[in-house]
Amino acid sequence: MKKVIEENNRRDFLKKCGLSTVPFLLPTVGLNAMSWSENNKIDLTNNPEVAVNFIYDGLELSPRQYIEKLTEIDQGESLEPDFYGNGGTTKELEERFAKLTGKEKAIYLPTGTMANQLAIKLLNGKNTKVIVPENSHIFKDEADASQSVHRLRLVPIGKDKSYFQLDDLVSTVKYINENEVFRSGLGTVVIENPIRRANGTAVPIETIKEVSAYCKNNGYKMHLDGARIHLASAFTNVSIEEYASYFDTVYVSLYKYLNANGGAMLCGDAEIIDQLSHQIKILGGTMFQNWNNTAIALHYLDGITERLNQVVVTANKLIDELNKIDGISISSTKNGTNIYNLKLANNISSKELTKKLFEEHNIRLRSGENGTVRFAVNESLLTRDLQGIINAWKTVANQLRK
Ligand SMILES: Cc1ncc(COP(=O)(O)O)c(C=O)c1O
């Protein structure tokens, strides 16, 4: 019976997408992608049309590519829907994330913003203060949700720095204790890693260890905004499990490099995670079905560590070669992850470079002003032969140089 429902659901899905009659099931494997995949035994996008992009943290899947990917997944192992977040691929992904982070449980949420906010709210208990990095998503990019929805006071630290150090935390706590008469309590300390507003800088593991030990000694909980934690791990060689071990809760995005349309995972002790579904519902975040996000994330989670390790190696080779091209200079940042700075000589127009790379080679690059461009590497690097990418850059730079 279940099988029949699944089959009907699948057909219905295809019909709704207008795909039931088009020959989209034909293999779309590109030669380069195929040879790379065969040599490395790692799944690729299997789609030669995926642009090599130096813009995002993951693949830039078009709606059609996304649908094709879901279809391909469904043909391998039929897609299992969840029911209001329970069961199916959503449950499977939760189990995978719990294991990956070494935590008791994980839960799917519709957004990372909600994951961050609910984590600090629940960790904080009756305390009202949460210490957050001044340049963090929680402090700067979540519309003051902590203050307006959860009645928490965020205390920012580390202004004008990429990340705060133990000293900054200790002096902030001291300042609060010495200057506030009515103490309502500090409950949680947050670290974001890698740091979006510091061009993907990774917080050094030693700093995390020191802060974590101090928080444990003083009874403060810790939350990790690890939206892109796999990227940090690939570039620092610190495992996700090790990172997670210093925190009570860890949030990871499903759409930064796991290529889903949206969604987040929050991992932690059962005591916290078991409170989440009620809280998500209160905020109106309980969605009927989430498999369209979780199936894609689950698919790309398989082998992500190996692929990102390969991205690091490939990016190093690529950048070495691109730096040999006259007028192009790419540099990394201190404690950097996948984001570099691309500087162009005055005789190469950033706009023209972007246009030609895209129109003639399906390579996507940000267009910058003043000759400096943010240059991000990601899994799309592996979808094409490296020499082909290098040649495309050489050709376009030669055409443009005045
Ligand atoms: C570091 C960081 N944390 C949290 C989020 C929030 O994710 P969402 O867009 O799913 O709310 C983002 C998204 O850009 C992010 O970069």
XYZ file of C-alpha atoms and ligand atoms in Angstrom:
418
model
C 0.000 0.000 0.000
C 2.762 2.401 1.025
C 4.612 1.620 -2.180
C 1.506 2.448 -4.270
C 1.091 5.774 -2.490
C 4.743 6.543 -3.042
C 4.516 5.675 -6.730
C 1.397 7.819 -7.129
C 3.042 10.663 -5.278
C 6.031 10.383 -7.532
C 3.959 10.415 -10.717
C 1.934 13.278 -9.377
C 5.128 15.180 -8.629
C 6.451 14.598 -12.147
C 3.144 15.661 -13.675
C 3.077 18.833 -11.616
C 6.585 19.613 -12.784
C 5.546 18.974 -16.389
C 8.275 16.381 -16.629
C 6.409 13.127 -17.088
C 6.784 13.112 -20.853
C 10.120 14.776 -21.535
C 13.200 12.612 -22.003
C 14.955 14.055 -18.962
C 15.921 10.587 -17.835
C 18.540 10.335 -20.554
C 22.029 10.422 -19.137
C 23.420 13.925 -19.057
C 26.912 13.039 -17.917
C 29.620 15.205 -19.431
C 32.845 13.546 -20.535
C 35.030 15.522 -18.206
C 32.703 15.044 -15.282
C 32.532 11.353 -16.015
C 36.259 10.777 -16.135
C 36.793 12.808 -12.977
C 34.052 10.910 -11.212
C 35.327 7.530 -12.330
C 38.870 8.290 -11.308
C 37.882 9.598 -7.937
C 34.833 7.492 -7.171
C 32.981 10.526 -5.920
C 29.539 11.517 -7.074
C 29.399 14.664 -9.137
C 26.521 16.750 -10.310
C 26.434 14.672 -13.485
C 25.449 17.737 -15.371
C 27.834 19.408 -17.777
C 25.723 22.528 -17.730
C 26.493 23.331 -14.112
C 28.530 26.523 -14.201
C 31.913 26.557 -12.555
C 31.197 29.410 -10.178
C 33.610 31.485 -8.140
C 30.737 33.241 -6.366
C 28.971 30.858 -4.016
C 29.891 28.225 -1.443
C 28.159 25.488 -3.402
C 26.734 24.612 -6.791
C 24.453 27.090 -8.427
C 21.724 24.648 -9.433
C 19.043 26.028 -11.727
C 15.421 24.989 -11.070
C 15.723 22.435 -13.882
C 18.992 21.025 -12.564
C 17.422 20.820 -9.103
C 14.425 18.910 -10.439
C 16.673 16.607 -12.449
C 18.733 15.921 -9.349
C 15.646 15.058 -7.320
C 14.489 12.777 -10.130
C 17.866 11.062 -10.272
C 17.779 10.544 -6.503
C 14.259 9.169 -6.756
C 15.304 6.688 -9.406
C 18.148 5.398 -7.282
C 16.308 5.068 -4.005
C 12.780 6.386 -4.099
C 12.243 9.645 -2.292
C 10.563 9.203 1.059
C 8.393 12.138 2.061
C 8.210 13.365 5.635
C 5.007 14.351 7.389
C 5.397 17.718 9.127
C 9.114 17.004 9.422
C 8.681 13.465 10.733
C 10.039 10.457 8.902
C 11.391 9.997 5.364
C 14.575 11.644 4.175
C 14.169 14.359 6.804
C 14.535 11.820 9.606
C 17.439 10.178 7.798
C 19.214 13.499 7.460
C 18.644 14.265 11.143
C 20.215 10.949 12.096
C 23.162 11.598 9.805
C 23.757 15.025 11.314
C 23.562 13.739 14.880
C 26.222 11.176 14.028
C 28.348 13.643 12.098
C 28.459 16.117 14.986
C 28.663 13.461 17.720
C 25.514 14.885 19.342
C 22.553 12.946 20.708
C 20.037 14.413 18.292
C 19.507 16.730 15.344
C 16.395 18.433 14.010
C 15.426 20.043 10.710
C 14.346 23.701 10.748
C 13.188 25.834 7.824
C 15.944 28.429 8.327
C 19.282 28.926 9.986
C 17.991 32.128 11.543
C 15.362 30.120 13.397
C 17.947 27.485 14.377
C 20.298 30.112 15.826
C 17.548 31.968 17.667
C 15.917 28.895 19.163
C 19.263 27.428 20.174
C 20.283 30.475 22.178
C 16.801 30.896 23.620
C 16.686 27.310 24.904
C 20.306 27.175 26.035
C 19.876 30.427 27.912
C 17.158 29.172 30.260
C 16.119 32.025 32.564
C 19.202 34.093 31.772
C 18.706 37.170 29.625
C 22.149 37.856 28.172
C 23.879 36.137 25.261
C 27.402 37.074 24.186
C 27.774 37.153 20.408
C 30.521 38.139 17.966
C 29.929 41.719 16.841
C 30.274 40.707 13.185
C 28.021 37.648 13.468
C 24.887 36.741 11.563
C 23.053 36.465 14.886
C 23.981 40.014 15.870
C 23.799 41.800 12.551
C 21.580 39.841 10.216
C 18.675 38.373 12.151
C 16.478 41.466 12.403
C 16.875 41.783 16.186
C 14.856 38.595 16.641
C 16.586 37.874 19.956
C 15.456 41.178 21.396
C 12.043 41.448 19.783
C 10.828 37.838 19.815
C 12.802 36.011 22.474
C 13.427 38.773 25.009
C 17.151 38.167 25.014
C 19.789 40.859 25.204
C 22.662 40.293 22.818
C 26.019 41.579 24.058
C 28.362 42.039 21.075
C 32.108 41.526 21.474
C 35.176 41.604 19.231
C 34.294 44.775 17.303
C 36.715 45.475 14.438
C 38.234 42.001 14.786
C 37.561 38.928 12.691
C 36.878 36.919 15.844
C 37.041 37.492 19.598
C 39.647 35.922 21.864
C 39.311 34.575 25.371
C 40.647 37.898 26.758
C 37.798 39.787 25.097
C 35.265 37.424 26.617
C 36.788 37.574 30.083
C 36.921 41.360 30.070
C 33.333 41.631 28.814
C 32.082 39.330 31.577
C 34.091 41.328 34.121
C 32.670 44.587 32.795
C 29.104 43.274 33.035
C 29.645 41.943 36.548
C 31.248 45.146 37.803
C 28.892 47.589 36.160
C 25.429 46.099 36.284
C 23.671 46.263 39.611
C 20.673 44.109 38.753
C 22.179 40.955 37.362
C 19.872 38.958 35.204
C 22.486 36.524 34.063
C 24.587 35.524 31.131
C 23.586 32.143 29.737
C 25.241 31.523 26.376
C 28.292 32.428 24.327
C 28.141 32.175 20.524
C 30.888 31.590 17.981
C 30.369 31.742 14.218
C 32.750 29.606 12.191
C 33.677 30.261 9.437
C 32.818 33.934 9.691
C 30.719 35.242 6.838
C 31.452 38.913 7.499
C 35.199 38.222 7.703
C 35.399 36.677 4.226
C 35.163 33.100 5.482
C 37.893 33.378 8.131
C 38.014 30.280 10.338
C 38.275 30.784 14.089
C 41.483 28.996 15.175
C 40.776 25.780 17.036
C 42.971 26.936 19.936
C 40.746 29.980 20.441
C 37.640 27.775 20.369
C 39.190 25.404 22.917
C 40.114 28.231 25.301
C 36.720 29.890 25.075
C 34.942 26.565 25.496
C 36.981 25.601 28.573
C 36.311 28.999 30.157
C 32.573 28.713 29.461
C 32.419 25.210 30.930
C 34.206 26.360 34.090
C 31.810 29.256 34.480
C 28.589 27.465 33.617
C 27.923 29.238 30.307
C 26.469 27.276 27.380
C 27.975 27.521 23.910
C 26.313 27.655 20.492
C 28.112 27.312 17.164
C 26.734 29.032 14.096
C 28.397 26.562 11.748
C 26.346 27.424 8.685
C 29.405 26.481 6.582
C 31.213 24.199 9.015
C 32.258 21.659 6.362
C 34.150 24.433 4.579
C 36.016 25.300 7.779
C 36.795 21.637 8.312
C 38.168 21.112 4.801
C 40.515 24.080 5.055
C 41.660 23.558 8.679
C 41.669 19.750 8.866
C 39.685 19.902 12.099
C 36.846 17.393 11.948
C 33.222 18.462 12.301
C 32.965 16.209 15.334
C 35.888 17.933 16.997
C 34.466 21.395 16.303
C 31.078 20.278 17.629
C 32.582 18.799 20.785
C 33.319 22.286 22.139
C 29.683 23.409 21.824
C 26.306 22.496 23.304
C 24.462 23.131 20.047
C 25.606 23.369 16.445
C 23.668 24.720 13.473
C 24.596 23.774 9.896
C 22.979 25.173 6.739
C 21.515 22.875 4.106
C 21.813 25.349 1.283
C 25.283 26.891 1.468
C 27.231 23.925 0.095
C 24.719 21.065 0.432
C 22.784 22.684 -2.397
C 19.238 22.421 -1.034
C 16.797 25.244 -1.673
C 16.801 26.041 2.034
C 16.727 24.540 5.487
C 18.929 24.029 8.514
C 19.971 21.374 10.997
C 20.379 21.983 14.697
C 22.308 19.367 16.657
C 22.675 18.952 20.405
C 21.640 17.038 23.496
C 18.211 15.384 23.451
C 17.205 17.653 26.349
C 17.426 20.695 24.036
C 16.538 19.169 20.674
C 13.383 17.525 22.046
C 12.010 20.981 22.840
C 12.463 22.211 19.300
C 9.433 20.955 17.387
C 7.075 22.742 19.766
C 9.106 25.955 19.472
C 9.238 25.727 15.676
C 5.443 25.386 15.606
C 4.970 28.400 17.861
C 6.914 30.458 15.347
C 4.873 29.084 12.451
C 7.847 27.209 11.042
C 6.398 23.692 10.909
C 6.172 22.815 7.231
C 4.001 20.020 5.854
C 6.775 18.467 3.777
C 10.480 19.155 3.680
C 11.857 16.300 1.597
C 12.609 18.558 -1.356
C 15.298 20.177 0.780
C 16.392 17.239 2.885
C 16.723 14.754 0.008
C 19.059 17.103 -1.857
C 21.092 17.859 1.284
C 21.298 14.160 2.118
C 22.477 13.429 -1.390
C 25.234 16.027 -1.312
C 26.217 15.144 2.236
C 27.444 11.792 0.961
C 31.116 12.243 0.189
C 31.147 15.994 0.968
C 34.298 15.699 3.078
C 36.203 13.950 0.286
C 34.918 16.362 -2.345
C 35.772 19.457 -0.322
C 39.227 18.047 0.389
C 39.550 17.669 -3.367
C 38.374 21.264 -3.805
C 41.209 22.440 -1.540
C 43.814 20.564 -3.615
C 42.282 21.646 -6.933
C 41.928 25.268 -5.814
C 45.601 25.405 -4.823
C 46.636 24.144 -8.253
C 44.220 26.469 -10.023
C 45.320 29.535 -8.080
C 49.005 28.745 -8.718
C 48.273 28.630 -12.436
C 46.022 31.707 -12.509
C 48.687 33.687 -10.668
C 51.026 33.024 -13.593
C 48.686 34.924 -15.918
C 49.804 38.487 -16.505
C 47.456 40.917 -14.745
C 45.843 38.394 -12.383
C 46.723 38.026 -8.722
C 44.837 35.848 -6.255
C 45.676 35.867 -2.554
C 44.301 34.062 0.467
C 43.408 35.662 3.778
C 44.824 34.763 7.202
C 43.002 31.698 8.582
C 40.981 31.796 5.379
C 38.743 29.061 4.007
C 37.244 29.072 0.521
C 37.282 32.817 -0.115
C 40.206 34.573 -1.751
C 40.869 38.063 -3.097
C 41.292 38.428 -6.823
C 43.095 41.569 -7.943
C 43.132 42.575 -11.564
C 45.670 44.841 -13.218
C 44.255 48.109 -14.544
C 44.439 46.825 -18.101
C 41.894 44.057 -17.404
C 38.294 45.126 -16.964
C 36.514 43.178 -14.241
C 33.179 43.623 -16.000
C 34.502 42.327 -19.321
C 36.272 39.415 -17.655
C 33.064 38.361 -15.908
C 31.022 38.704 -19.087
C 33.396 36.753 -21.313
C 34.084 33.988 -18.799
C 30.355 33.436 -18.465
C 29.219 33.832 -22.053
C 32.062 31.909 -23.640
C 33.049 29.386 -20.950
C 30.118 29.067 -18.499
C 32.357 30.253 -15.682
C 30.754 32.625 -13.195
C 32.673 35.325 -11.404
C 31.637 38.328 -9.365
C 32.180 41.640 -11.031
C 34.109 43.968 -8.737
C 34.975 47.586 -8.580
C 38.506 48.961 -8.096
C 39.948 45.778 -9.532
C 39.354 43.626 -6.408
C 36.940 40.727 -6.627
C 35.827 38.218 -4.008
C 36.829 34.828 -5.397
C 35.146 31.795 -3.790
C 35.918 28.163 -4.562
C 33.439 25.343 -4.166
C 32.417 21.946 -5.461
C 31.614 23.288 -8.924
C 35.396 23.283 -9.514
C 35.218 19.497 -9.692
C 32.599 19.357 -12.410
C 35.076 20.227 -15.137
C 38.559 19.375 -16.229
C 40.976 21.682 -14.370
C 43.111 22.396 -17.440
C 39.961 23.480 -19.276
C 39.203 26.036 -16.561
C 42.783 27.332 -16.593
C 42.760 27.607 -20.389
C 39.495 29.551 -20.315
C 41.022 32.132 -17.954
C 44.200 32.383 -20.045
C 42.230 32.868 -23.258
C 39.963 35.547 -21.851
C 42.780 37.412 -20.067
C 44.814 37.455 -23.301
C 41.841 38.778 -25.255
C 41.133 41.511 -22.725
C 44.600 42.766 -21.855
C 45.044 46.152 -23.453
C 26.728 32.525 9.151
C 25.256 32.424 8.867
N 24.422 32.078 9.853
C 23.103 31.973 9.659
C 22.541 32.206 8.419
C 21.042 32.149 8.280
O 20.565 31.199 7.417
P 19.084 31.275 6.829
O 19.167 32.090 5.590
O 18.736 29.842 6.578
O 18.204 31.907 7.850
C 23.364 32.573 7.357
C 22.814 32.855 6.028
O 23.316 33.561 5.215
C 24.761 32.685 7.583
O 25.603 33.056 6.620
